[in-house]
Amino acid sequence: MTEAEVIARIQTLLSQGVIRRFAVRIDHRKAGILVNAMVAWRVPPGEMVRVAGIMARSWEVTHCYERVPIPGRWDYNLYSVLHGRRREEVDRSIDHLSQATGIDDYAVLVSTRELKRTPPGLAFLSKEGVQ
């Protein structure tokens, strides 16, 4: 099968809904990405669409999602995930996002170790079948 045939077949399967996406997954640590940070942002009412749009379009952000805050305990309502080779690099990206959005109330949660890694959507499969 040629490269063009493989691409055409994948496009057909995508358009038919047989597969939802086709992606590459790398081992980020082997690629030199050693710092992973989730940033919890406190976005004021009425600003979520604007701020989330800026974050989602930023090359620095790999994930961005809204969550319901716990008033008085955890008032953050927008989360973004950033990765970098060094902490300073990630901190610069966070500063850039803060300036771009005008949001200066945030908490940075940096991974200290990797606990578990399973392929997305396949964690329930085993040699014996579906669990």
mmCIF file of N, CA and C in Angstrom:
data_model
loop_
_atom_site.group_PDB
_atom_site.id
_atom_site.type_symbol
_atom_site.label_atom_id
_atom_site.label_comp_id
_atom_site.label_asym_id
_atom_site.label_seq_id
_atom_site.Cartn_x
_atom_site.Cartn_y
_atom_site.Cartn_z
ATOM 1 N N MET A 1 0.850 -1.165 0.000
ATOM 2 C CA MET A 1 0.000 0.000 0.000
ATOM 3 C C MET A 1 0.903 1.238 0.000
ATOM 4 N N THR A 2 0.613 2.199 -0.855
ATOM 5 C CA THR A 2 1.418 3.414 -0.926
ATOM 6 C C THR A 2 1.033 4.387 0.187
ATOM 7 N N GLU A 3 1.872 5.388 0.374
ATOM 8 C CA GLU A 3 1.580 6.414 1.371
ATOM 9 C C GLU A 3 0.257 7.112 1.055
ATOM 10 N N ALA A 4 0.048 7.437 -0.200
ATOM 11 C CA ALA A 4 -1.193 8.113 -0.610
ATOM 12 C C ALA A 4 -2.413 7.240 -0.333
ATOM 13 N N GLU A 5 -2.287 5.936 -0.544
ATOM 14 C CA GLU A 5 -3.405 5.020 -0.277
ATOM 15 C C GLU A 5 -3.706 4.940 1.222
ATOM 16 N N VAL A 6 -2.663 4.920 2.036
ATOM 17 C CA VAL A 6 -2.856 4.885 3.490
ATOM 18 C C VAL A 6 -3.575 6.154 3.948
ATOM 19 N N ILE A 7 -3.118 7.303 3.465
ATOM 20 C CA ILE A 7 -3.749 8.573 3.841
ATOM 21 C C ILE A 7 -5.201 8.607 3.391
ATOM 22 N N ALA A 8 -5.469 8.165 2.172
ATOM 23 C CA ALA A 8 -6.851 8.151 1.662
ATOM 24 C C ALA A 8 -7.730 7.229 2.495
ATOM 25 N N ARG A 9 -7.200 6.077 2.881
ATOM 26 C CA ARG A 9 -7.986 5.126 3.680
ATOM 27 C C ARG A 9 -8.298 5.706 5.058
ATOM 28 N N ILE A 10 -7.318 6.333 5.675
ATOM 29 C CA ILE A 10 -7.543 6.955 6.983
ATOM 30 C C ILE A 10 -8.592 8.057 6.869
ATOM 31 N N GLN A 11 -8.503 8.879 5.823
ATOM 32 C CA GLN A 11 -9.493 9.942 5.620
ATOM 33 C C GLN A 11 -10.891 9.362 5.439
ATOM 34 N N THR A 12 -11.002 8.255 4.721
ATOM 35 C CA THR A 12 -12.303 7.597 4.538
ATOM 36 C C THR A 12 -12.842 7.095 5.871
ATOM 37 N N LEU A 13 -12.008 6.426 6.650
ATOM 38 C CA LEU A 13 -12.439 5.909 7.951
ATOM 39 C C LEU A 13 -12.844 7.041 8.895
ATOM 40 N N LEU A 14 -12.125 8.153 8.836
ATOM 41 C CA LEU A 14 -12.490 9.310 9.650
ATOM 42 C C LEU A 14 -13.842 9.871 9.226
ATOM 43 N N SER A 15 -14.042 10.042 7.929
ATOM 44 C CA SER A 15 -15.299 10.628 7.439
ATOM 45 C C SER A 15 -16.490 9.709 7.686
ATOM 46 N N GLN A 16 -16.261 8.402 7.727
ATOM 47 C CA GLN A 16 -17.339 7.445 8.000
ATOM 48 C C GLN A 16 -17.596 7.288 9.500
ATOM 49 N N GLY A 17 -16.745 7.865 10.309
ATOM 50 C CA GLY A 17 -16.914 7.752 11.749
ATOM 51 C C GLY A 17 -16.410 6.435 12.316
ATOM 52 N N VAL A 18 -15.707 5.657 11.521
ATOM 53 C CA VAL A 18 -15.156 4.381 11.987
ATOM 54 C C VAL A 18 -14.059 4.643 13.018
ATOM 55 N N ILE A 19 -13.229 5.630 12.750
ATOM 56 C CA ILE A 19 -12.245 6.080 13.733
ATOM 57 C C ILE A 19 -12.483 7.572 13.964
ATOM 58 N N ARG A 20 -12.199 8.024 15.171
ATOM 59 C CA ARG A 20 -12.422 9.432 15.496
ATOM 60 C C ARG A 20 -11.185 10.275 15.272
ATOM 61 N N ARG A 21 -10.024 9.693 15.471
ATOM 62 C CA ARG A 21 -8.802 10.446 15.257
ATOM 63 C C ARG A 21 -7.648 9.496 15.024
ATOM 64 N N PHE A 22 -6.608 10.025 14.462
ATOM 65 C CA PHE A 22 -5.394 9.292 14.193
ATOM 66 C C PHE A 22 -4.268 10.176 14.698
ATOM 67 N N ALA A 23 -3.488 9.690 15.657
ATOM 68 C CA ALA A 23 -2.491 10.549 16.284
ATOM 69 C C ALA A 23 -1.226 9.778 16.627
ATOM 70 N N VAL A 24 -0.179 10.531 16.858
ATOM 71 C CA VAL A 24 1.093 9.991 17.316
ATOM 72 C C VAL A 24 1.234 10.346 18.789
ATOM 73 N N ARG A 25 1.734 9.421 19.551
ATOM 74 C CA ARG A 25 1.982 9.674 20.969
ATOM 75 C C ARG A 25 3.458 9.410 21.240
ATOM 76 N N ILE A 26 4.140 10.406 21.784
ATOM 77 C CA ILE A 26 5.567 10.256 22.051
ATOM 78 C C ILE A 26 5.806 10.100 23.548
ATOM 79 N N ASP A 27 6.954 9.571 23.877
ATOM 80 C CA ASP A 27 7.394 9.549 25.270
ATOM 81 C C ASP A 27 8.046 10.903 25.515
ATOM 82 N N HIS A 28 7.311 11.814 26.157
ATOM 83 C CA HIS A 28 7.778 13.190 26.294
ATOM 84 C C HIS A 28 9.094 13.297 27.065
ATOM 85 N N ARG A 29 9.329 12.417 28.011
ATOM 86 C CA ARG A 29 10.580 12.485 28.773
ATOM 87 C C ARG A 29 11.781 12.146 27.884
ATOM 88 N N LYS A 30 11.629 11.141 27.022
ATOM 89 C CA LYS A 30 12.715 10.798 26.101
ATOM 90 C C LYS A 30 12.942 11.902 25.077
ATOM 91 N N ALA A 31 11.904 12.694 24.811
ATOM 92 C CA ALA A 31 12.014 13.819 23.879
ATOM 93 C C ALA A 31 12.567 15.067 24.566
ATOM 94 N N GLY A 32 12.844 14.969 25.862
ATOM 95 C CA GLY A 32 13.434 16.085 26.590
ATOM 96 C C GLY A 32 12.440 16.991 27.286
ATOM 97 N N ILE A 33 11.162 16.646 27.250
ATOM 98 C CA ILE A 33 10.139 17.435 27.934
ATOM 99 C C ILE A 33 10.062 16.916 29.369
ATOM 100 N N LEU A 34 10.671 17.646 30.290
ATOM 101 C CA LEU A 34 10.821 17.164 31.658
ATOM 102 C C LEU A 34 9.921 17.862 32.675
ATOM 103 N N VAL A 35 9.331 18.993 32.300
ATOM 104 C CA VAL A 35 8.499 19.762 33.228
ATOM 105 C C VAL A 35 7.070 19.798 32.706
ATOM 106 N N ASN A 36 6.141 19.379 33.549
ATOM 107 C CA ASN A 36 4.715 19.381 33.217
ATOM 108 C C ASN A 36 4.000 20.179 34.294
ATOM 109 N N ALA A 37 3.232 21.171 33.869
ATOM 110 C CA ALA A 37 2.536 22.018 34.838
ATOM 111 C C ALA A 37 1.073 22.171 34.459
ATOM 112 N N MET A 38 0.216 22.011 35.457
ATOM 113 C CA MET A 38 -1.185 22.372 35.301
ATOM 114 C C MET A 38 -1.337 23.716 35.999
ATOM 115 N N VAL A 39 -1.912 24.661 35.282
ATOM 116 C CA VAL A 39 -2.124 25.984 35.857
ATOM 117 C C VAL A 39 -3.623 26.176 36.043
ATOM 118 N N ALA A 40 -4.009 26.453 37.275
ATOM 119 C CA ALA A 40 -5.406 26.720 37.604
ATOM 120 C C ALA A 40 -5.574 28.238 37.648
ATOM 121 N N TRP A 41 -6.492 28.753 36.828
ATOM 122 C CA TRP A 41 -6.707 30.193 36.694
ATOM 123 C C TRP A 41 -8.059 30.575 37.286
ATOM 124 N N ARG A 42 -8.111 31.723 37.929
ATOM 125 C CA ARG A 42 -9.380 32.255 38.439
ATOM 126 C C ARG A 42 -9.857 33.313 37.442
ATOM 127 N N VAL A 43 -10.819 32.923 36.628
ATOM 128 C CA VAL A 43 -11.325 33.794 35.569
ATOM 129 C C VAL A 43 -12.636 34.432 36.034
ATOM 130 N N PRO A 44 -12.732 35.755 35.979
ATOM 131 C CA PRO A 44 -13.954 36.434 36.426
ATOM 132 C C PRO A 44 -15.167 36.080 35.556
ATOM 133 N N PRO A 45 -16.362 36.194 36.121
ATOM 134 C CA PRO A 45 -17.585 35.940 35.351
ATOM 135 C C PRO A 45 -17.614 36.813 34.089
ATOM 136 N N GLY A 46 -18.060 36.215 33.009
ATOM 137 C CA GLY A 46 -18.161 36.932 31.751
ATOM 138 C C GLY A 46 -16.887 36.982 30.931
ATOM 139 N N GLU A 47 -15.779 36.503 31.481
ATOM 140 C CA GLU A 47 -14.495 36.537 30.781
ATOM 141 C C GLU A 47 -14.047 35.172 30.261
ATOM 142 N N MET A 48 -14.781 34.107 30.615
ATOM 143 C CA MET A 48 -14.331 32.748 30.314
ATOM 144 C C MET A 48 -14.099 32.521 28.822
ATOM 145 N N VAL A 49 -15.031 32.903 27.977
ATOM 146 C CA VAL A 49 -14.891 32.635 26.542
ATOM 147 C C VAL A 49 -13.656 33.339 25.987
ATOM 148 N N ARG A 50 -13.455 34.586 26.354
ATOM 149 C CA ARG A 50 -12.297 35.336 25.864
ATOM 150 C C ARG A 50 -10.983 34.716 26.344
ATOM 151 N N VAL A 51 -10.902 34.461 27.646
ATOM 152 C CA VAL A 51 -9.663 33.940 28.229
ATOM 153 C C VAL A 51 -9.383 32.523 27.734
ATOM 154 N N ALA A 52 -10.388 31.668 27.740
ATOM 155 C CA ALA A 52 -10.195 30.286 27.273
ATOM 156 C C ALA A 52 -9.798 30.268 25.807
ATOM 157 N N GLY A 53 -10.341 31.182 25.017
ATOM 158 C CA GLY A 53 -9.966 31.264 23.605
ATOM 159 C C GLY A 53 -8.503 31.597 23.424
ATOM 160 N N ILE A 54 -8.013 32.542 24.196
ATOM 161 C CA ILE A 54 -6.592 32.901 24.129
ATOM 162 C C ILE A 54 -5.733 31.710 24.526
ATOM 163 N N MET A 55 -6.108 31.041 25.599
ATOM 164 C CA MET A 55 -5.332 29.882 26.071
ATOM 165 C C MET A 55 -5.348 28.751 25.039
ATOM 166 N N ALA A 56 -6.524 28.438 24.533
ATOM 167 C CA ALA A 56 -6.659 27.311 23.604
ATOM 168 C C ALA A 56 -5.894 27.554 22.305
ATOM 169 N N ARG A 57 -5.744 28.799 21.905
ATOM 170 C CA ARG A 57 -5.013 29.111 20.669
ATOM 171 C C ARG A 57 -3.508 29.223 20.891
ATOM 172 N N SER A 58 -3.079 29.205 22.129
ATOM 173 C CA SER A 58 -1.665 29.372 22.435
ATOM 174 C C SER A 58 -0.888 28.088 22.164
ATOM 175 N N TRP A 59 0.241 28.216 21.501
ATOM 176 C CA TRP A 59 1.063 27.040 21.207
ATOM 177 C C TRP A 59 1.607 26.409 22.485
ATOM 178 N N GLU A 60 1.687 27.181 23.562
ATOM 179 C CA GLU A 60 2.247 26.665 24.811
ATOM 180 C C GLU A 60 1.301 25.718 25.542
ATOM 181 N N VAL A 61 0.022 25.797 25.245
ATOM 182 C CA VAL A 61 -1.000 25.051 25.986
ATOM 183 C C VAL A 61 -1.381 23.780 25.231
ATOM 184 N N THR A 62 -1.296 22.636 25.920
ATOM 185 C CA THR A 62 -1.696 21.375 25.284
ATOM 186 C C THR A 62 -3.110 20.962 25.660
ATOM 187 N N HIS A 63 -3.585 21.396 26.802
ATOM 188 C CA HIS A 63 -4.951 21.115 27.261
ATOM 189 C C HIS A 63 -5.499 22.383 27.908
ATOM 190 N N CYS A 64 -6.796 22.598 27.738
ATOM 191 C CA CYS A 64 -7.429 23.760 28.352
ATOM 192 C C CYS A 64 -8.889 23.412 28.591
ATOM 193 N N TYR A 65 -9.339 23.530 29.841
ATOM 194 C CA TYR A 65 -10.724 23.174 30.123
ATOM 195 C C TYR A 65 -11.257 23.931 31.328
ATOM 196 N N GLU A 66 -12.573 24.143 31.300
ATOM 197 C CA GLU A 66 -13.269 24.854 32.368
ATOM 198 C C GLU A 66 -13.787 23.849 33.384
ATOM 199 N N ARG A 67 -13.744 24.236 34.661
ATOM 200 C CA ARG A 67 -14.275 23.404 35.740
ATOM 201 C C ARG A 67 -15.027 24.287 36.729
ATOM 202 N N VAL A 68 -15.937 23.693 37.457
ATOM 203 C CA VAL A 68 -16.702 24.414 38.469
ATOM 204 C C VAL A 68 -15.821 24.606 39.703
ATOM 205 N N PRO A 69 -15.674 25.843 40.180
ATOM 206 C CA PRO A 69 -14.850 26.077 41.377
ATOM 207 C C PRO A 69 -15.573 25.643 42.650
ATOM 208 N N ILE A 70 -14.808 25.524 43.721
ATOM 209 C CA ILE A 70 -15.370 25.251 45.047
ATOM 210 C C ILE A 70 -15.200 26.547 45.836
ATOM 211 N N PRO A 71 -16.253 27.370 45.887
ATOM 212 C CA PRO A 71 -16.140 28.698 46.500
ATOM 213 C C PRO A 71 -15.552 28.652 47.913
ATOM 214 N N GLY A 72 -14.559 29.514 48.112
ATOM 215 C CA GLY A 72 -13.920 29.609 49.416
ATOM 216 C C GLY A 72 -12.843 28.573 49.667
ATOM 217 N N ARG A 73 -12.793 27.524 48.858
ATOM 218 C CA ARG A 73 -11.778 26.471 49.044
ATOM 219 C C ARG A 73 -10.833 26.391 47.853
ATOM 220 N N TRP A 74 -11.392 26.448 46.669
ATOM 221 C CA TRP A 74 -10.604 26.353 45.440
ATOM 222 C C TRP A 74 -11.372 27.124 44.375
ATOM 223 N N ASP A 75 -11.040 28.391 44.239
ATOM 224 C CA ASP A 75 -11.818 29.310 43.408
ATOM 225 C C ASP A 75 -11.397 29.343 41.939
ATOM 226 N N TYR A 76 -10.564 28.425 41.531
ATOM 227 C CA TYR A 76 -10.078 28.415 40.152
ATOM 228 C C TYR A 76 -11.074 27.691 39.247
ATOM 229 N N ASN A 77 -11.264 28.232 38.047
ATOM 230 C CA ASN A 77 -12.283 27.677 37.160
ATOM 231 C C ASN A 77 -11.812 27.389 35.741
ATOM 232 N N LEU A 78 -10.559 27.668 35.423
ATOM 233 C CA LEU A 78 -10.009 27.338 34.109
ATOM 234 C C LEU A 78 -8.647 26.695 34.322
ATOM 235 N N TYR A 79 -8.422 25.592 33.641
ATOM 236 C CA TYR A 79 -7.172 24.853 33.795
ATOM 237 C C TYR A 79 -6.472 24.748 32.453
ATOM 238 N N SER A 80 -5.159 24.950 32.464
ATOM 239 C CA SER A 80 -4.357 24.760 31.261
ATOM 240 C C SER A 80 -3.160 23.894 31.633
ATOM 241 N N VAL A 81 -2.684 23.127 30.661
ATOM 242 C CA VAL A 81 -1.529 22.262 30.883
ATOM 243 C C VAL A 81 -0.425 22.709 29.930
ATOM 244 N N LEU A 82 0.764 22.874 30.478
ATOM 245 C CA LEU A 82 1.924 23.305 29.710
ATOM 246 C C LEU A 82 3.078 22.343 29.972
ATOM 247 N N HIS A 83 3.973 22.232 29.002
ATOM 248 C CA HIS A 83 5.126 21.342 29.119
ATOM 249 C C HIS A 83 6.374 22.089 28.657
ATOM 250 N N GLY A 84 7.523 21.709 29.191
ATOM 251 C CA GLY A 84 8.769 22.331 28.760
ATOM 252 C C GLY A 84 9.976 21.521 29.174
ATOM 253 N N ARG A 85 11.118 21.926 28.670
ATOM 254 C CA ARG A 85 12.373 21.246 28.998
ATOM 255 C C ARG A 85 12.878 21.655 30.389
ATOM 256 N N ARG A 86 12.611 22.917 30.760
ATOM 257 C CA ARG A 86 13.060 23.433 32.056
ATOM 258 C C ARG A 86 11.928 24.211 32.715
ATOM 259 N N ARG A 87 11.977 24.318 34.028
ATOM 260 C CA ARG A 87 10.946 25.039 34.778
ATOM 261 C C ARG A 87 10.894 26.510 34.348
ATOM 262 N N GLU A 88 12.049 27.096 34.098
ATOM 263 C CA GLU A 88 12.090 28.502 33.691
ATOM 264 C C GLU A 88 11.317 28.717 32.391
ATOM 265 N N GLU A 89 11.421 27.773 31.482
ATOM 266 C CA GLU A 89 10.709 27.850 30.202
ATOM 267 C C GLU A 89 9.193 27.832 30.431
ATOM 268 N N VAL A 90 8.741 26.944 31.295
ATOM 269 C CA VAL A 90 7.310 26.852 31.605
ATOM 270 C C VAL A 90 6.848 28.116 32.330
ATOM 271 N N ASP A 91 7.654 28.620 33.257
ATOM 272 C CA ASP A 91 7.299 29.849 33.971
ATOM 273 C C ASP A 91 7.164 31.033 33.014
ATOM 274 N N ARG A 92 8.045 31.125 32.013
ATOM 275 C CA ARG A 92 7.934 32.198 31.014
ATOM 276 C C ARG A 92 6.627 32.078 30.238
ATOM 277 N N SER A 93 6.248 30.850 29.895
ATOM 278 C CA SER A 93 4.986 30.635 29.181
ATOM 279 C C SER A 93 3.795 31.053 30.038
ATOM 280 N N ILE A 94 3.845 30.728 31.325
ATOM 281 C CA ILE A 94 2.760 31.111 32.239
ATOM 282 C C ILE A 94 2.679 32.634 32.338
ATOM 283 N N ASP A 95 3.831 33.295 32.459
ATOM 284 C CA ASP A 95 3.849 34.762 32.502
ATOM 285 C C ASP A 95 3.252 35.345 31.224
ATOM 286 N N HIS A 96 3.607 34.764 30.087
ATOM 287 C CA HIS A 96 3.075 35.228 28.801
ATOM 288 C C HIS A 96 1.557 35.093 28.765
ATOM 289 N N LEU A 97 1.041 33.961 29.219
ATOM 290 C CA LEU A 97 -0.410 33.751 29.232
ATOM 291 C C LEU A 97 -1.100 34.714 30.196
ATOM 292 N N SER A 98 -0.484 34.961 31.329
ATOM 293 C CA SER A 98 -1.053 35.897 32.296
ATOM 294 C C SER A 98 -1.155 37.295 31.689
ATOM 295 N N GLN A 99 -0.097 37.721 31.013
ATOM 296 C CA GLN A 99 -0.106 39.037 30.375
ATOM 297 C C GLN A 99 -1.107 39.090 29.228
ATOM 298 N N ALA A 100 -1.169 38.032 28.422
ATOM 299 C CA ALA A 100 -2.066 38.011 27.261
ATOM 300 C C ALA A 100 -3.534 38.024 27.663
ATOM 301 N N THR A 101 -3.843 37.414 28.800
ATOM 302 C CA THR A 101 -5.239 37.312 29.235
ATOM 303 C C THR A 101 -5.632 38.367 30.258
ATOM 304 N N GLY A 102 -4.640 38.934 30.939
ATOM 305 C CA GLY A 102 -4.933 39.865 32.019
ATOM 306 C C GLY A 102 -5.316 39.171 33.312
ATOM 307 N N ILE A 103 -5.124 37.865 33.380
ATOM 308 C CA ILE A 103 -5.451 37.093 34.585
ATOM 309 C C ILE A 103 -4.167 36.899 35.394
ATOM 310 N N ASP A 104 -4.159 37.409 36.624
ATOM 311 C CA ASP A 104 -2.969 37.258 37.465
ATOM 312 C C ASP A 104 -3.234 36.451 38.733
ATOM 313 N N ASP A 105 -4.423 35.886 38.834
ATOM 314 C CA ASP A 105 -4.761 35.029 39.977
ATOM 315 C C ASP A 105 -4.741 33.583 39.490
ATOM 316 N N TYR A 106 -3.659 32.879 39.803
ATOM 317 C CA TYR A 106 -3.514 31.498 39.341
ATOM 318 C C TYR A 106 -2.621 30.705 40.287
ATOM 319 N N ALA A 107 -2.737 29.383 40.182
ATOM 320 C CA ALA A 107 -1.902 28.464 40.962
ATOM 321 C C ALA A 107 -1.223 27.510 39.992
ATOM 322 N N VAL A 108 0.069 27.294 40.178
ATOM 323 C CA VAL A 108 0.838 26.398 39.313
ATOM 324 C C VAL A 108 1.074 25.089 40.051
ATOM 325 N N LEU A 109 0.646 23.996 39.442
ATOM 326 C CA LEU A 109 0.820 22.658 40.012
ATOM 327 C C LEU A 109 1.765 21.887 39.093
ATOM 328 N N VAL A 110 2.981 21.629 39.561
ATOM 329 C CA VAL A 110 4.001 20.974 38.742
ATOM 330 C C VAL A 110 4.102 19.508 39.129
ATOM 331 N N SER A 111 4.135 18.633 38.125
ATOM 332 C CA SER A 111 4.299 17.198 38.378
ATOM 333 C C SER A 111 5.660 16.946 39.000
ATOM 334 N N THR A 112 5.670 16.088 40.014
ATOM 335 C CA THR A 112 6.943 15.713 40.625
ATOM 336 C C THR A 112 7.387 14.323 40.186
ATOM 337 N N ARG A 113 6.422 13.529 39.706
ATOM 338 C CA ARG A 113 6.745 12.210 39.163
ATOM 339 C C ARG A 113 5.560 11.715 38.341
ATOM 340 N N GLU A 114 5.831 10.741 37.480
ATOM 341 C CA GLU A 114 4.779 10.148 36.662
ATOM 342 C C GLU A 114 4.264 8.908 37.377
ATOM 343 N N LEU A 115 2.974 8.890 37.669
ATOM 344 C CA LEU A 115 2.408 7.791 38.443
ATOM 345 C C LEU A 115 1.980 6.615 37.580
ATOM 346 N N LYS A 116 1.314 6.875 36.479
ATOM 347 C CA LYS A 116 0.798 5.792 35.649
ATOM 348 C C LYS A 116 0.620 6.308 34.239
ATOM 349 N N ARG A 117 0.880 5.465 33.282
ATOM 350 C CA ARG A 117 0.705 5.849 31.892
ATOM 351 C C ARG A 117 0.024 4.696 31.168
ATOM 352 N N THR A 118 -1.173 4.942 30.670
ATOM 353 C CA THR A 118 -1.904 3.923 29.922
ATOM 354 C C THR A 118 -2.355 4.513 28.602
ATOM 355 N N PRO A 119 -2.440 3.703 27.566
ATOM 356 C CA PRO A 119 -2.914 4.220 26.277
ATOM 357 C C PRO A 119 -4.334 4.756 26.408
ATOM 358 N N PRO A 120 -4.621 5.902 25.791
ATOM 359 C CA PRO A 120 -5.967 6.474 25.907
ATOM 360 C C PRO A 120 -7.022 5.554 25.318
ATOM 361 N N GLY A 121 -8.085 5.325 26.071
ATOM 362 C CA GLY A 121 -9.209 4.547 25.576
ATOM 363 C C GLY A 121 -9.015 3.048 25.561
ATOM 364 N N LEU A 122 -7.846 2.566 25.953
ATOM 365 C CA LEU A 122 -7.587 1.130 25.876
ATOM 366 C C LEU A 122 -7.313 0.504 27.236
ATOM 367 N N ALA A 123 -7.445 1.251 28.295
ATOM 368 C CA ALA A 123 -7.104 0.760 29.628
ATOM 369 C C ALA A 123 -7.964 -0.421 30.049
ATOM 370 N N PHE A 124 -9.141 -0.589 29.463
ATOM 371 C CA PHE A 124 -10.047 -1.649 29.878
ATOM 372 C C PHE A 124 -9.809 -2.952 29.115
ATOM 373 N N LEU A 125 -8.905 -2.975 28.155
ATOM 374 C CA LEU A 125 -8.673 -4.176 27.354
ATOM 375 C C LEU A 125 -7.582 -5.049 27.969
ATOM 376 N N SER A 126 -7.749 -6.344 27.817
ATOM 377 C CA SER A 126 -6.726 -7.289 28.239
ATOM 378 C C SER A 126 -6.706 -8.430 27.236
ATOM 379 N N LYS A 127 -5.813 -9.384 27.420
ATOM 380 C CA LYS A 127 -5.756 -10.537 26.521
ATOM 381 C C LYS A 127 -7.044 -11.341 26.562
ATOM 382 N N GLU A 128 -7.728 -11.296 27.698
ATOM 383 C CA GLU A 128 -8.966 -12.059 27.861
ATOM 384 C C GLU A 128 -10.175 -11.327 27.285
ATOM 385 N N GLY A 129 -10.015 -10.062 26.910
ATOM 386 C CA GLY A 129 -11.134 -9.297 26.357
ATOM 387 C C GLY A 129 -11.480 -8.108 27.224
ATOM 388 N N VAL A 130 -12.658 -7.609 27.022
ATOM 389 C CA VAL A 130 -13.100 -6.413 27.730
ATOM 390 C C VAL A 130 -13.326 -6.722 29.200
ATOM 391 N N GLN A 131 -12.840 -5.842 30.070
ATOM 392 C CA GLN A 131 -13.019 -6.010 31.519
ATOM 393 C C GLN A 131 -14.000 -4.999 32.037
#
